[in-house]
Amino acid sequence: MTRHIRAGRSVGIVSAVAVAIGLLAAAPVTASANTPTPTPTASATASAPPTATPTPTPTPTATAGTPTPTPAATPAATPAPKATSVPVPDPIQPAASTADPWAVRPYMGWSSYSMQVYSGDSKWITGAQIMAQSDAMRAKLKKAGYDHINVDAGWNDGVDANGRPVPSATLYPQGFQTVIDHVHANGQKFGVYMIPGISPAVYNAGLPIAGAPGCSTHDIVKQPVQASDYWKIGYAIDFSNPCSQKYIDSIADLLAKWGVDFVKFDSVTPGSGITDLSVDARGDVAAWSTALKAHKIWFELSWALDPKYADYWRSKADGWRVDWDVECYCQGVALTKWDNIARLFPDVATWWRNGGDGGWNDLDSLDIGNGKMDGLTRDERQTAMTLWAMSAAPLSTGNDLTNLDSYGLSLLTNPEVIAVDQAGTPARPVSTSTPRQVWYTLEPDGSYAVALFNLGQTESDITANWSDLGLTGRATVRDLWSHKDLGPSAKSFTASDIPVHGVRLLRVTPERGTTVAVNDDALRVRYGGDWARNGGNEVAAASQGLGVTVTDTGTPAPPSTSGPDRTITVDDTDQAIAYTGTWNNSAGRGLGDYQDGVHWTEHAGDSFSYSFTGTGISYLTEIDSSEGDADVYIDGSFVKTVNASSDAGHPHVPQQAVFSTTGLTDGQHTLKVVMKSGQFMLLDRLDVVQAGLFDPATVSFDDKAPAAATFTLLRDPGELAGISYQGAALKKGTDFTLKGAVVTLNASFLATLPVGSDTIDVAFRGDALDDVHATTANGASVSYTFDGTGVDWITATGPDQGLVDIYIDGKRVKRVDTSSDSRRTQQLVFSTSGLAGGRHTFMAVKASGSVMRSDLIRYTVR
């Protein structure tokens, strides 16, 4: 894989990081939806009442659908208890927001790091420079809401007598306090940079910890000594020792005394290129969180944090970087490049559920303020601003604020775009399987922000279908970049000729009488009690091609003997793949990769694992002279060593299966692949073999001996969403019939097919957007507040489900039965209309059954 060149920070900046935490100090310094129409089943109508971060080649690509989960085994249907025999549980109310009051919206401001890289001078952050940036922000960006000045690595030089950082006297001859006071006088907040651990110099000095009699910096390091950060320049702290928290508290107290309002905490692991817990900064994060919250200081984590620990990051911090540095490390040439923007799209697709309500997905510096420095075209600069705003990410520019061009200033200060960001609702993609992507977010006011991104290489028309957003009915459209109203539309909106790497950003406002379907994972759906998303409780939509062989010999082809199975493709960006070690990803390589991207590592012992439901799996990678051996395990047992190398000089070959297995017992299995040798190991895609949706897998028809063809559905016939040929739906009763689980394709339809081999698509409905939330606790609740005249609850039913109490505006109005003889998706189990105008709250509360699932809450706009 010789095409990857790892870019890293300059030696000067790496040194600045070390100096910043006192690592180079010789001695201490003395100091003081897509929403299908639901099938009504059990409806009930209620009465109305740093910094040294290397930047590898980028990653993003579209994420392929995960394999369809096999529904968890459910108990045989038993007679449901009478509604009157089950007591009414007290609803468990949703927990109050835990957002820090100072972080209720994404912050807006400026960070120094991009200019430190661009200038090639880690000492760029002088007092004069910082005050000049502050003055420029006040003059140009204050009215738009920008109010943070964040100074990155290199601001301090050594430590005081208690092992706490001391500001650089060289950089700040006027005094660091003077700089901070200047920033505050401009109505802004001031931020600094820190990293986990403690420097060897401070450890060896054994300094007394301020405010902690008997505590020494020599006593708080883990033994044996181990690294605390990506660069291995600090020692890990032992947080089982109470003195360790005292040490962090002492630093936070000092920062607060100076007036620091923000701390960027870099090289946080798992993340920052290390995901195997060999370096684990979670203890540091917890200690700093406690210390900083006491002073109401914003706490921002960096970089490329591991999403498997997203709940932990959210519980401790106000924001977290989701990827590597945005800078291109093109000293004196550019701040960033398009690849570093494009790679963020799959990251945001992974992280969007974890943002909002006081915790923000950080996309790094927004370098769009000067076309002569940014490294992006005008269209790309607008696309970047749109992605940041749609992601509800901090709007922190890295440009020299004294040198913004008029177009950059217009991008950074567009009030309608900023409003999307500050609404605080991260957007989700309709799909990432195409370079022409539609992203949307349902805002608190009931309107949608919709972005149409052209990530491709040619101009394109892009359509936003209302059904994909959850809308049924008319909506008005406004272009937020041009500030133009575009009028109403009944079903969709198409933007024409979106330029390469360009975007259209829309406000879509549902009209009166339109219905809005809110998915279970939407930000403002609230849960009381213990709930989990999916976890085997979901059923995904699925489809499979039925092979049809048409002949004209008078003798139909023999029936299929291949068995009822199907193959599901999983892209390397799938969130369910667990990467252990130092992995990177690359997108847009143009080398024939599946979805044009791969994950890769250079370290023997690094591995990936993937748990799947099925009977087989294949591991596909590239064949290249830079690849080597890898050990493959299934369910913890070693299977074989595979080799992906080729002889030097032989051409690179993408998407090659180097391991395949079939015949596994149908159920849950785990594949693990461990790098053994070679320069690189890659993962491009996995192909999972699952049980088929029908049997046989192919049918036949002969024009001279015409006869109907039959096949049997292996999934609940009530879940059949449709049968189609070349995109056109077959008509039930005319083209096919369904009796029980047997589908009969009528001879009159088969006679229209050409001689040869063909495919008919058979599709089954799944839970909306292939997910649900589920709980096992009686009294657990799901609720949503809306402005409308009616509301429906569309959810799963099954033999393991039971009774649910429905509340409208706090009043219990109905008890519904969500049990059924088989697992069914998207069933309308409650509906009410005629509500008075204004805001209302729907709540469903589990009363009985093993589990309660919630899928969609759909309301009618007032």
PDB file of N, CA, C and O in Angstrom, residues 330-370:
ATOM      1  N   CYS A 330       0.597  21.918   4.805  1.00  0.00           N
ATOM      2  CA  CYS A 330       1.187  22.471   3.581  1.00  0.00           C
ATOM      3  C   CYS A 330       1.748  23.843   3.933  1.00  0.00           C
ATOM      4  O   CYS A 330       1.165  24.876   3.586  1.00  0.00           O
ATOM      5  N   GLN A 331       2.832  23.869   4.634  1.00  0.00           N
ATOM      6  CA  GLN A 331       3.372  25.112   5.181  1.00  0.00           C
ATOM      7  C   GLN A 331       3.516  26.189   4.118  1.00  0.00           C
ATOM      8  O   GLN A 331       4.140  25.991   3.072  1.00  0.00           O
ATOM      9  N   GLY A 332       2.892  27.343   4.361  1.00  0.00           N
ATOM     10  CA  GLY A 332       2.978  28.475   3.455  1.00  0.00           C
ATOM     11  C   GLY A 332       2.191  28.321   2.185  1.00  0.00           C
ATOM     12  O   GLY A 332       2.195  29.217   1.334  1.00  0.00           O
ATOM     13  N   VAL A 333       1.497  27.188   2.019  1.00  0.00           N
ATOM     14  CA  VAL A 333       0.743  26.936   0.784  1.00  0.00           C
ATOM     15  C   VAL A 333      -0.757  26.989   1.043  1.00  0.00           C
ATOM     16  O   VAL A 333      -1.494  27.694   0.351  1.00  0.00           O
ATOM     17  N   ALA A 334      -1.240  26.211   2.006  1.00  0.00           N
ATOM     18  CA  ALA A 334      -2.671  26.141   2.272  1.00  0.00           C
ATOM     19  C   ALA A 334      -2.905  25.693   3.710  1.00  0.00           C
ATOM     20  O   ALA A 334      -2.041  25.072   4.339  1.00  0.00           O
ATOM     21  N   LEU A 335      -4.077  26.012   4.199  1.00  0.00           N
ATOM     22  CA  LEU A 335      -4.463  25.581   5.538  1.00  0.00           C
ATOM     23  C   LEU A 335      -4.987  24.153   5.551  1.00  0.00           C
ATOM     24  O   LEU A 335      -4.710  23.380   6.468  1.00  0.00           O
ATOM     25  N   THR A 336      -5.772  23.815   4.538  1.00  0.00           N
ATOM     26  CA  THR A 336      -6.390  22.490   4.482  1.00  0.00           C
ATOM     27  C   THR A 336      -6.496  22.070   3.020  1.00  0.00           C
ATOM     28  O   THR A 336      -5.909  22.688   2.139  1.00  0.00           O
ATOM     29  N   LYS A 337      -7.244  20.993   2.759  1.00  0.00           N
ATOM     30  CA  LYS A 337      -7.487  20.530   1.401  1.00  0.00           C
ATOM     31  C   LYS A 337      -8.815  19.790   1.385  1.00  0.00           C
ATOM     32  O   LYS A 337      -9.333  19.366   2.432  1.00  0.00           O
ATOM     33  N   TRP A 338      -9.361  19.612   0.174  1.00  0.00           N
ATOM     34  CA  TRP A 338     -10.692  19.025   0.048  1.00  0.00           C
ATOM     35  C   TRP A 338     -10.764  17.629   0.650  1.00  0.00           C
ATOM     36  O   TRP A 338     -11.753  17.287   1.316  1.00  0.00           O
ATOM     37  N   ASP A 339      -9.748  16.807   0.464  1.00  0.00           N
ATOM     38  CA  ASP A 339      -9.801  15.449   1.001  1.00  0.00           C
ATOM     39  C   ASP A 339     -10.032  15.447   2.505  1.00  0.00           C
ATOM     40  O   ASP A 339     -10.697  14.553   3.041  1.00  0.00           O
ATOM     41  N   ASN A 340      -9.488  16.439   3.196  1.00  0.00           N
ATOM     42  CA  ASN A 340      -9.642  16.492   4.644  1.00  0.00           C
ATOM     43  C   ASN A 340     -11.036  16.941   5.062  1.00  0.00           C
ATOM     44  O   ASN A 340     -11.439  16.726   6.211  1.00  0.00           O
ATOM     45  N   ILE A 341     -11.761  17.565   4.141  1.00  0.00           N
ATOM     46  CA  ILE A 341     -13.174  17.889   4.384  1.00  0.00           C
ATOM     47  C   ILE A 341     -14.038  16.685   4.029  1.00  0.00           C
ATOM     48  O   ILE A 341     -14.918  16.282   4.802  1.00  0.00           O
ATOM     49  N   ALA A 342     -13.771  16.076   2.870  1.00  0.00           N
ATOM     50  CA  ALA A 342     -14.600  14.963   2.397  1.00  0.00           C
ATOM     51  C   ALA A 342     -14.572  13.772   3.343  1.00  0.00           C
ATOM     52  O   ALA A 342     -15.573  13.062   3.494  1.00  0.00           O
ATOM     53  N   ARG A 343     -13.443  13.540   4.004  1.00  0.00           N
ATOM     54  CA  ARG A 343     -13.347  12.376   4.877  1.00  0.00           C
ATOM     55  C   ARG A 343     -14.225  12.499   6.114  1.00  0.00           C
ATOM     56  O   ARG A 343     -14.463  11.523   6.836  1.00  0.00           O
ATOM     57  N   LEU A 344     -14.728  13.711   6.384  1.00  0.00           N
ATOM     58  CA  LEU A 344     -15.550  13.911   7.567  1.00  0.00           C
ATOM     59  C   LEU A 344     -16.966  13.373   7.410  1.00  0.00           C
ATOM     60  O   LEU A 344     -17.637  13.096   8.409  1.00  0.00           O
ATOM     61  N   PHE A 345     -17.438  13.231   6.172  1.00  0.00           N
ATOM     62  CA  PHE A 345     -18.829  12.819   5.972  1.00  0.00           C
ATOM     63  C   PHE A 345     -19.141  11.471   6.621  1.00  0.00           C
ATOM     64  O   PHE A 345     -20.141  11.360   7.346  1.00  0.00           O
ATOM     65  N   PRO A 346     -18.355  10.420   6.397  1.00  0.00           N
ATOM     66  CA  PRO A 346     -18.670   9.164   7.085  1.00  0.00           C
ATOM     67  C   PRO A 346     -18.486   9.255   8.595  1.00  0.00           C
ATOM     68  O   PRO A 346     -19.154   8.547   9.343  1.00  0.00           O
ATOM     69  N   ASP A 347     -17.565  10.120   9.061  1.00  0.00           N
ATOM     70  CA  ASP A 347     -17.425  10.314  10.503  1.00  0.00           C
ATOM     71  C   ASP A 347     -18.703  10.883  11.099  1.00  0.00           C
ATOM     72  O   ASP A 347     -19.197  10.423  12.134  1.00  0.00           O
ATOM     73  N   VAL A 348     -19.239  11.897  10.436  1.00  0.00           N
ATOM     74  CA  VAL A 348     -20.468  12.512  10.939  1.00  0.00           C
ATOM     75  C   VAL A 348     -21.620  11.517  10.882  1.00  0.00           C
ATOM     76  O   VAL A 348     -22.477  11.482  11.777  1.00  0.00           O
ATOM     77  N   ALA A 349     -21.635  10.670   9.843  1.00  0.00           N
ATOM     78  CA  ALA A 349     -22.675   9.643   9.756  1.00  0.00           C
ATOM     79  C   ALA A 349     -22.588   8.668  10.920  1.00  0.00           C
ATOM     80  O   ALA A 349     -23.598   8.103  11.360  1.00  0.00           O
ATOM     81  N   THR A 350     -21.382   8.452  11.434  1.00  0.00           N
ATOM     82  CA  THR A 350     -21.192   7.577  12.595  1.00  0.00           C
ATOM     83  C   THR A 350     -21.581   8.268  13.896  1.00  0.00           C
ATOM     84  O   THR A 350     -22.194   7.669  14.779  1.00  0.00           O
ATOM     85  N   TRP A 351     -21.253   9.554  14.021  1.00  0.00           N
ATOM     86  CA  TRP A 351     -21.325  10.250  15.300  1.00  0.00           C
ATOM     87  C   TRP A 351     -22.608  11.044  15.533  1.00  0.00           C
ATOM     88  O   TRP A 351     -22.838  11.524  16.646  1.00  0.00           O
ATOM     89  N   TRP A 352     -23.467  11.251  14.527  1.00  0.00           N
ATOM     90  CA  TRP A 352     -24.520  12.249  14.671  1.00  0.00           C
ATOM     91  C   TRP A 352     -25.433  11.976  15.866  1.00  0.00           C
ATOM     92  O   TRP A 352     -25.910  12.899  16.524  1.00  0.00           O
ATOM     93  N   ARG A 353     -25.693  10.692  16.161  1.00  0.00           N
ATOM     94  CA  ARG A 353     -26.596  10.383  17.279  1.00  0.00           C
ATOM     95  C   ARG A 353     -26.025  10.829  18.625  1.00  0.00           C
ATOM     96  O   ARG A 353     -26.771  10.976  19.594  1.00  0.00           O
ATOM     97  N   ASN A 354     -24.718  11.006  18.694  1.00  0.00           N
ATOM     98  CA  ASN A 354     -24.079  11.319  19.966  1.00  0.00           C
ATOM     99  C   ASN A 354     -23.971  12.815  20.234  1.00  0.00           C
ATOM    100  O   ASN A 354     -23.520  13.223  21.306  1.00  0.00           O
ATOM    101  N   GLY A 355     -24.373  13.639  19.276  1.00  0.00           N
ATOM    102  CA  GLY A 355     -24.280  15.081  19.439  1.00  0.00           C
ATOM    103  C   GLY A 355     -25.593  15.703  19.869  1.00  0.00           C
ATOM    104  O   GLY A 355     -26.658  15.091  19.787  1.00  0.00           O
ATOM    105  N   GLY A 356     -25.512  16.944  20.327  1.00  0.00           N
ATOM    106  CA  GLY A 356     -26.697  17.682  20.730  1.00  0.00           C
ATOM    107  C   GLY A 356     -26.887  17.702  22.230  1.00  0.00           C
ATOM    108  O   GLY A 356     -26.270  16.940  22.975  1.00  0.00           O
ATOM    109  N   ASP A 357     -27.768  18.601  22.687  1.00  0.00           N
ATOM    110  CA  ASP A 357     -28.137  18.694  24.099  1.00  0.00           C
ATOM    111  C   ASP A 357     -26.915  18.832  24.996  1.00  0.00           C
ATOM    112  O   ASP A 357     -26.747  18.109  25.969  1.00  0.00           O
ATOM    113  N   GLY A 358     -26.040  19.770  24.634  1.00  0.00           N
ATOM    114  CA  GLY A 358     -24.906  20.074  25.495  1.00  0.00           C
ATOM    115  C   GLY A 358     -23.650  19.283  25.245  1.00  0.00           C
ATOM    116  O   GLY A 358     -22.667  19.432  25.986  1.00  0.00           O
ATOM    117  N   GLY A 359     -23.610  18.461  24.207  1.00  0.00           N
ATOM    118  CA  GLY A 359     -22.409  17.720  23.839  1.00  0.00           C
ATOM    119  C   GLY A 359     -22.265  17.753  22.331  1.00  0.00           C
ATOM    120  O   GLY A 359     -23.206  17.380  21.611  1.00  0.00           O
ATOM    121  N   TRP A 360     -21.100  18.143  21.828  1.00  0.00           N
ATOM    122  CA  TRP A 360     -21.005  18.515  20.410  1.00  0.00           C
ATOM    123  C   TRP A 360     -19.904  17.761  19.683  1.00  0.00           C
ATOM    124  O   TRP A 360     -18.777  17.650  20.170  1.00  0.00           O
ATOM    125  N   ASN A 361     -20.247  17.257  18.501  1.00  0.00           N
ATOM    126  CA  ASN A 361     -19.286  16.599  17.619  1.00  0.00           C
ATOM    127  C   ASN A 361     -18.418  17.673  16.961  1.00  0.00           C
ATOM    128  O   ASN A 361     -18.925  18.506  16.209  1.00  0.00           O
ATOM    129  N   ASP A 362     -17.144  17.645  17.232  1.00  0.00           N
ATOM    130  CA  ASP A 362     -16.207  18.677  16.785  1.00  0.00           C
ATOM    131  C   ASP A 362     -15.531  18.214  15.498  1.00  0.00           C
ATOM    132  O   ASP A 362     -14.884  17.161  15.471  1.00  0.00           O
ATOM    133  N   LEU A 363     -15.666  19.011  14.431  1.00  0.00           N
ATOM    134  CA  LEU A 363     -15.064  18.674  13.135  1.00  0.00           C
ATOM    135  C   LEU A 363     -13.725  19.373  12.923  1.00  0.00           C
ATOM    136  O   LEU A 363     -13.179  19.299  11.826  1.00  0.00           O
ATOM    137  N   ASP A 364     -13.191  20.035  13.933  1.00  0.00           N
ATOM    138  CA  ASP A 364     -11.916  20.754  13.894  1.00  0.00           C
ATOM    139  C   ASP A 364     -12.105  22.136  13.270  1.00  0.00           C
ATOM    140  O   ASP A 364     -13.221  22.591  13.032  1.00  0.00           O
ATOM    141  N   SER A 365     -11.008  22.799  12.961  1.00  0.00           N
ATOM    142  CA  SER A 365     -11.057  24.193  12.522  1.00  0.00           C
ATOM    143  C   SER A 365     -11.748  24.329  11.173  1.00  0.00           C
ATOM    144  O   SER A 365     -11.540  23.518  10.257  1.00  0.00           O
ATOM    145  N   LEU A 366     -12.526  25.393  11.059  1.00  0.00           N
ATOM    146  CA  LEU A 366     -13.281  25.687   9.846  1.00  0.00           C
ATOM    147  C   LEU A 366     -12.495  26.721   9.054  1.00  0.00           C
ATOM    148  O   LEU A 366     -12.664  27.927   9.230  1.00  0.00           O
ATOM    149  N   ASP A 367     -11.630  26.226   8.172  1.00  0.00           N
ATOM    150  CA  ASP A 367     -10.687  27.098   7.463  1.00  0.00           C
ATOM    151  C   ASP A 367     -11.267  27.512   6.116  1.00  0.00           C
ATOM    152  O   ASP A 367     -10.931  26.946   5.062  1.00  0.00           O
ATOM    153  N   ILE A 368     -12.130  28.528   6.134  1.00  0.00           N
ATOM    154  CA  ILE A 368     -12.836  28.939   4.917  1.00  0.00           C
ATOM    155  C   ILE A 368     -12.816  30.455   4.735  1.00  0.00           C
ATOM    156  O   ILE A 368     -13.551  30.985   3.902  1.00  0.00           O
ATOM    157  N   GLY A 369     -11.971  31.162   5.471  1.00  0.00           N
ATOM    158  CA  GLY A 369     -12.067  32.618   5.507  1.00  0.00           C
ATOM    159  C   GLY A 369     -11.283  33.367   4.469  1.00  0.00           C
ATOM    160  O   GLY A 369     -11.503  34.568   4.283  1.00  0.00           O
ATOM    161  N   ASN A 370     -10.370  32.688   3.749  1.00  0.00           N
ATOM    162  CA  ASN A 370      -9.543  33.396   2.773  1.00  0.00           C
ATOM    163  C   ASN A 370      -9.174  32.431   1.659  1.00  0.00           C
ATOM    164  O   ASN A 370      -8.401  31.496   1.859  1.00  0.00           O
TER     165      ASN A 370
END
